Short mmCIF file of C-alpha atoms in Angstrom, two decimals:
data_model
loop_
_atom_site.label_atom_id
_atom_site.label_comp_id
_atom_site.label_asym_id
_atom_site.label_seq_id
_atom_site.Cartn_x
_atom_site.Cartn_y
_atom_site.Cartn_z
CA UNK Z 6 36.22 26.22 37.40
CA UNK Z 7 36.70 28.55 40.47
CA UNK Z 8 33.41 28.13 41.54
CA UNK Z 9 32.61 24.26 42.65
CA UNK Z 10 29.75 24.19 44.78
CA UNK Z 11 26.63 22.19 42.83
CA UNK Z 12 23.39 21.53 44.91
CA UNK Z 13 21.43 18.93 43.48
CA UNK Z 14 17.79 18.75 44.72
CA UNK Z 15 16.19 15.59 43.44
CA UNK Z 16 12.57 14.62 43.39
CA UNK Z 17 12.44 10.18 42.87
CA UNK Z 18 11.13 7.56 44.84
CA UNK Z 19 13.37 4.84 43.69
CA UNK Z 20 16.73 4.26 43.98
CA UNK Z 21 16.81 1.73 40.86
CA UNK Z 22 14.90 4.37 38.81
CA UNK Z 23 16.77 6.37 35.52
CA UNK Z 24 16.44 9.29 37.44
CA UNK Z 25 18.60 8.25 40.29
CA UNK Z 26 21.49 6.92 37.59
CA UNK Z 27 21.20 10.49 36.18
CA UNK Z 28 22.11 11.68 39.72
CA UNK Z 29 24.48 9.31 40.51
CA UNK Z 30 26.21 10.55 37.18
CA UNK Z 31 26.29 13.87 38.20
CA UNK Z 32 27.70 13.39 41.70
CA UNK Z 33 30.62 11.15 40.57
CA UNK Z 34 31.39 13.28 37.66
CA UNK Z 35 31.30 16.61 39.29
CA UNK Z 36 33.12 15.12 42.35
CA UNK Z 37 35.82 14.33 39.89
CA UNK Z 38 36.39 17.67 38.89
CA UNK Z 39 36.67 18.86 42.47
CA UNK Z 40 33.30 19.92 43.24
CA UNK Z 41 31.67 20.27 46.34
CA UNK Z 42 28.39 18.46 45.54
CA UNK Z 43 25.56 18.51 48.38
CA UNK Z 44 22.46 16.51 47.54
CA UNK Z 45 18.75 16.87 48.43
CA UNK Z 46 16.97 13.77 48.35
CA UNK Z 47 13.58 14.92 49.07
CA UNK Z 48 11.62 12.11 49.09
CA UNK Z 49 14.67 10.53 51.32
CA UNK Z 50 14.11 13.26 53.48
CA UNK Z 51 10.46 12.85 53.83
CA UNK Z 52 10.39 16.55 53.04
CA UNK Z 53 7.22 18.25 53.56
CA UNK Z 54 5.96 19.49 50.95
CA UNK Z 55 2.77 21.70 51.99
CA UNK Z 56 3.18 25.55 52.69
CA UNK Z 57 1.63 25.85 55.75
CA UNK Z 58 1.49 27.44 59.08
CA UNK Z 59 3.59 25.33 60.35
CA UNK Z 60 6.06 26.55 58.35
CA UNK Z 61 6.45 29.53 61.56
CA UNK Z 62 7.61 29.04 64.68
CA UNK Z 63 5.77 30.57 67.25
CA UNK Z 64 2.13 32.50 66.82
CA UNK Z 65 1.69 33.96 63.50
CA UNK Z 66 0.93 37.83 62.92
CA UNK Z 67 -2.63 37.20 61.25
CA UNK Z 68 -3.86 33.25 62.19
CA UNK Z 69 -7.09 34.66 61.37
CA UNK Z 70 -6.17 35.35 57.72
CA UNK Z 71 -3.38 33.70 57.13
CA UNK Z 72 -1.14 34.65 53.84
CA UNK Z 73 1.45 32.43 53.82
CA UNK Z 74 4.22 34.72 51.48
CA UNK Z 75 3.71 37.14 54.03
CA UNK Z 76 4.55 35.37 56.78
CA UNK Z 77 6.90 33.67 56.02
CA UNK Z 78 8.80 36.80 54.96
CA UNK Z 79 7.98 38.24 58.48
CA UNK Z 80 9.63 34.95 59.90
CA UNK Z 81 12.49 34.79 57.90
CA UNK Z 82 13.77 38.59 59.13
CA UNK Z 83 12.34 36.95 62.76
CA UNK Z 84 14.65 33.90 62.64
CA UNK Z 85 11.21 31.82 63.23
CA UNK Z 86 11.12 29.74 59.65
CA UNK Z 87 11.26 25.96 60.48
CA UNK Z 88 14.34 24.09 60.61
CA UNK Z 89 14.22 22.36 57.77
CA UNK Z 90 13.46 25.14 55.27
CA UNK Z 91 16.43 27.00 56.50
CA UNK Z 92 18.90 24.18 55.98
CA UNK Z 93 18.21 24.36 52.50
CA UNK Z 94 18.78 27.94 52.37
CA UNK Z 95 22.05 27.37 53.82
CA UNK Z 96 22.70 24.70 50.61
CA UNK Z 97 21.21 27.36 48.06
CA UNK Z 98 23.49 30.08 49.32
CA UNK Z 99 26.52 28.17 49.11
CA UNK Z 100 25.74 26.67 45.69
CA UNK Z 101 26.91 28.27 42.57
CA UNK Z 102 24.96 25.96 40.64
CA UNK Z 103 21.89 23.98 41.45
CA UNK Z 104 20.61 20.92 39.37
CA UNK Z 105 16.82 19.78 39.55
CA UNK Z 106 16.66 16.04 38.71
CA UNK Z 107 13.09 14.95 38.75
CA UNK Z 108 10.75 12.82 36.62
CA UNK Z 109 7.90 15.49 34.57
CA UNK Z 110 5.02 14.66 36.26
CA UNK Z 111 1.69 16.24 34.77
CA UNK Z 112 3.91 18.76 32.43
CA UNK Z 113 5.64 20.00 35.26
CA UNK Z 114 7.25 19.10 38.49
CA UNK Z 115 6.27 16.38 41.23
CA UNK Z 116 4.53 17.77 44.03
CA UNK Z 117 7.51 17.17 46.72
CA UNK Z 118 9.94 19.49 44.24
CA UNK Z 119 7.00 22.19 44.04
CA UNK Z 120 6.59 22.24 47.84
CA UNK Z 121 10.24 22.49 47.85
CA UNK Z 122 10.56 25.68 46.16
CA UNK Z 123 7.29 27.18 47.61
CA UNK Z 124 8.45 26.76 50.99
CA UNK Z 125 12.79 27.04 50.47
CA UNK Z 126 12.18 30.37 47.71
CA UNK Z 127 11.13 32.22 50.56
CA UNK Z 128 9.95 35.83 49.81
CA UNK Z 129 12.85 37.88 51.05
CA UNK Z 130 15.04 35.05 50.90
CA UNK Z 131 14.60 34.55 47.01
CA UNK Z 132 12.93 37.71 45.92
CA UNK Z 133 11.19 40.99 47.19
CA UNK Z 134 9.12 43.12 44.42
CA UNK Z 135 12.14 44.95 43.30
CA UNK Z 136 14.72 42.06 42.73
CA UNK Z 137 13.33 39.49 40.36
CA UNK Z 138 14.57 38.25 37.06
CA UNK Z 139 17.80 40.11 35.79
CA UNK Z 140 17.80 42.06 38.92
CA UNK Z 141 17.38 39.03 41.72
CA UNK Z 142 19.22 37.52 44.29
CA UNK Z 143 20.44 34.88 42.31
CA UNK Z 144 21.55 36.40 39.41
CA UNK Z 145 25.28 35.35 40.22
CA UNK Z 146 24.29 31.41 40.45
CA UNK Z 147 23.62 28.89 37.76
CA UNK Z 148 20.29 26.81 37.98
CA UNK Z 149 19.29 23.49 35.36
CA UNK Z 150 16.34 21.52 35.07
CA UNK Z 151 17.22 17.62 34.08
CA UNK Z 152 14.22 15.42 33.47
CA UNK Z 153 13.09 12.39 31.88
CA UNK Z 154 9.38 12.20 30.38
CA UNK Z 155 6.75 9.51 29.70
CA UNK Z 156 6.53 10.11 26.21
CA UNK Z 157 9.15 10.53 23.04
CA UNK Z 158 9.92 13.75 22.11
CA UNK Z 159 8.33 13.78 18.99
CA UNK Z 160 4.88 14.22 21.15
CA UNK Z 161 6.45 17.53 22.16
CA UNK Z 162 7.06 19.32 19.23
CA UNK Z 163 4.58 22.15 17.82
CA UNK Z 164 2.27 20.11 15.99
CA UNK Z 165 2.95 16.79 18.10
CA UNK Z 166 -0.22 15.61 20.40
CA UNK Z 167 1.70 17.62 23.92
CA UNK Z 168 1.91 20.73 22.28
CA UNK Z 169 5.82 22.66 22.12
CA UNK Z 170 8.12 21.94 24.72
CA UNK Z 171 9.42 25.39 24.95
CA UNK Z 172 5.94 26.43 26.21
CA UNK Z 173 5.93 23.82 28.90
CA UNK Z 174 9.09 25.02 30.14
CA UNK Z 175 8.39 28.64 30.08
CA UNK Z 176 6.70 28.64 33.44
CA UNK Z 177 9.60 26.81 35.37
CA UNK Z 178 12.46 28.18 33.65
CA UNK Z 179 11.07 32.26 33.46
CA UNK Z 180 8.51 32.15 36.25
CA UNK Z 181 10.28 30.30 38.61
CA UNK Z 182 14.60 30.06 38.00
CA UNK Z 183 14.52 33.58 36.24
CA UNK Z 184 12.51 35.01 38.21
CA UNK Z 185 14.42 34.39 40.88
CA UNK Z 186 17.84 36.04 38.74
CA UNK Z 187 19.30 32.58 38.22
CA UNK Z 188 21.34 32.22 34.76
CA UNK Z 189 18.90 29.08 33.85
CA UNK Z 190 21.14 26.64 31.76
CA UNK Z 191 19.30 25.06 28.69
CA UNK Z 192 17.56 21.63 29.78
CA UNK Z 193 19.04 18.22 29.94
CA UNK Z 194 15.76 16.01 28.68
CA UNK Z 195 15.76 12.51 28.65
CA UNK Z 196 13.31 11.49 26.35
CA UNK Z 197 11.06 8.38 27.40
CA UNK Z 198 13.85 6.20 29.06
CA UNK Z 199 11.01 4.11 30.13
CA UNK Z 200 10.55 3.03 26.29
CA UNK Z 201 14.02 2.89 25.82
CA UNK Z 202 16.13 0.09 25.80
CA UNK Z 203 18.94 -0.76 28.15
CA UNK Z 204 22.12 0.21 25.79
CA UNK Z 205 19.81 3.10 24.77
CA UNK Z 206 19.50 4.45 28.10
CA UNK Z 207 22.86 3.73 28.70
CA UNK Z 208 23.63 6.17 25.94
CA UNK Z 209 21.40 8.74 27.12
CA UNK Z 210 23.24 9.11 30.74
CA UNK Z 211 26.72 8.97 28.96
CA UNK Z 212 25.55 12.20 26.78
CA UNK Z 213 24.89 13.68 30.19
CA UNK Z 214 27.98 12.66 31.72
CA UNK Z 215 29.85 14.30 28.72
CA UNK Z 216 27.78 17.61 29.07
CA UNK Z 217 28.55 17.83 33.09
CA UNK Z 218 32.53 17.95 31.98
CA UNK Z 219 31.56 21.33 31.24
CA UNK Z 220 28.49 22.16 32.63
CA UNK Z 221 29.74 25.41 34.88
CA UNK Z 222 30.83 26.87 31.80
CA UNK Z 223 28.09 26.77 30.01
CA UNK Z 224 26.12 30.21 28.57
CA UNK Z 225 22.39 30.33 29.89
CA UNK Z 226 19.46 30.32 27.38
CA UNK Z 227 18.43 33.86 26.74
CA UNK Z 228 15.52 36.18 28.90
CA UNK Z 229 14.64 39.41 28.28
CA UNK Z 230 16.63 41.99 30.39
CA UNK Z 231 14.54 43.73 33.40
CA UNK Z 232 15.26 46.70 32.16
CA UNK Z 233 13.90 46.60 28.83
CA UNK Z 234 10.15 47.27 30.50
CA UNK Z 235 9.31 50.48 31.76
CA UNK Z 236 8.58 50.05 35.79
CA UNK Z 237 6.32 52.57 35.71
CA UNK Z 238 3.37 51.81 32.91
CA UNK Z 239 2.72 48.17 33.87
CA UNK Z 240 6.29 46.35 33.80
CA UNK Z 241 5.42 46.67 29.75
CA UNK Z 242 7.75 46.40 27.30
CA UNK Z 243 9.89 49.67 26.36
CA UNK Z 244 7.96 50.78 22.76
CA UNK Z 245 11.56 51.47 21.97
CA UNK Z 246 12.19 47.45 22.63
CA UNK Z 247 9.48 46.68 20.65
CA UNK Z 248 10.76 49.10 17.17
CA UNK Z 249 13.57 46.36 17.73
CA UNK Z 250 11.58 43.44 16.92
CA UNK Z 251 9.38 44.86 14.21
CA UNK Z 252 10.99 43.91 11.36
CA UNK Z 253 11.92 40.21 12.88
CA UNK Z 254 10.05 36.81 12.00
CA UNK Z 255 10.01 35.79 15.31
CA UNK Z 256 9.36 37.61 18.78
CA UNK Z 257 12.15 37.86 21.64
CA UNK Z 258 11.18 35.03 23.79
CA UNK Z 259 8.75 32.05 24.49
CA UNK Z 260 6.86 34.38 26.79
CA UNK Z 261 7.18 38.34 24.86
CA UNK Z 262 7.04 36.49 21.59
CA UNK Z 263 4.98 40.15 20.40
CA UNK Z 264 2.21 38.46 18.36
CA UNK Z 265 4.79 36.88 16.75
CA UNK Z 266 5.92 33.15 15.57
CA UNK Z 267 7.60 31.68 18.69
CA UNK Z 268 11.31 31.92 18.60
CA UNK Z 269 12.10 28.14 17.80
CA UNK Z 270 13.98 26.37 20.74
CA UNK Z 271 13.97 29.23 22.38
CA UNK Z 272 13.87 27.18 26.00
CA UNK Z 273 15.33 24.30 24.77
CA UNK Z 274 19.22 25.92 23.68
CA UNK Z 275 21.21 28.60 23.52
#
């Protein structure tokens, strides 16, 4: 592994919680291998999680009509972002992989983890209109969600009562990770350790201790490549893209599934 540098930004109030022994886990056993490991404890931190104003130091351009992407952009080429949103830029460009460990709250992410990318993927810092998914600034580092839920997993399956889990996690891991170029490794879920008992959970982190042996060589689930759409007729898909898939059962992706069946696990592995 010649790159070592793992940023894990995690999102629980308890230190006793399942959450924090999947952590722990993946400090000591990344440590082991040699790797720098840098951890944001958000709620530890007391990090704000709002985008706001306050965000910029000094008077902003438009106070009047205040659009906080563009501002923050403007203060980010300025050197007038906050403190503590550009110490986690520092951590972000420095790791080569960064792991989200965070309980799903509401079929997505706690509010302090939100805030946390709203305010650290800074426009300009994370993105600009031309470098997003394939072509983005982060298309060089590795990014993982790891999560435990409040219900079994047979409640997310495509006929269970939550609905697929691949379409929960198209939003986070397209719309946010890829979208931002990372190579998005396939999920680490822990299903309902709340329900679970004790050796059961115990099982559960030592599954995850086994996969972080490896983890920085794993392959990253598959997106569709920017430049398969055509820029200029709407970001569509390329009608020569689309002669591809005719004759498949399933479409490309979660998201561009085509009218089609959804590719199965298409989120969930590679």
């Amino acid at each position: 592994m010649a790159d070592k540098n793992v940023l894990i930004v995690y999102a629980h109030q308890s230190a006793n919680s399942f959450n924090a022994a999947a952590k722990d886990a993946a400090v000591e056993v990344l440590q082991v291998q040699g790797c720098k490991v840098v951890l944001s404890d958000l709620y530890s931190m007391k990090f704000k999680a709002p985008a706001t104003a306050e965000d910029i130091i000094g008077e902003p351009q438009n106070s009047d009509d205040f659009h906080y992407g563009h501002e923050a952009m403007v203060a980010l080429k300025e050197n007038k972002l906050s403190t503590d949103i550009i110490e986690e830029h520092k951590k972000v460009k420095e790791a080569n992989i960064i792991i989200f460990q965070f309980p799903m709250y509401w079929f997505g992410l706690p509010a302090i983890l939100k805030g946390w990318i709203d305010r650290v993927f800074t426009p300009g810092f994370a993105f600009t209109t031309e470098e997003i998914y394939s072509n983005g600034f982060f298309k060089d580092k590795k990014a993982i969600l790891s999560f435990t839920t409040g219900s079994h997993e047979s409640m997310f399956n495509s006929s269970g009562i939550h609905g697929d889990m691949n379409v929960t996690l198209w939003p986070i891991q397209n719309g946010i990770l890829h979208y931002c170029g990372f190579q998005v490794l396939a999920p680490q879920i822990f299903w309902a350790p709340k329900h679970a008992t004790a050796e059961d959970r115990k099982a559960l982190l030592e599954v995850w201790r086994k996969r972080l042996e490896g983890l920085l060589e794993e392959k990253p689930l598959a997106f569709t490549p920017s430049d398969c759409f055509d820029g200029g007729a709407g970001f569509q898909l390329k009608e020569s893209e689309k002669e591809k898939w005719a004759a498949e059962q399933f479409g490309p992706t979660v998201g561009h599934h085509l009218g089609k069946p959804l590719p199965p696990n298409n989120q969930l592995q590679v």
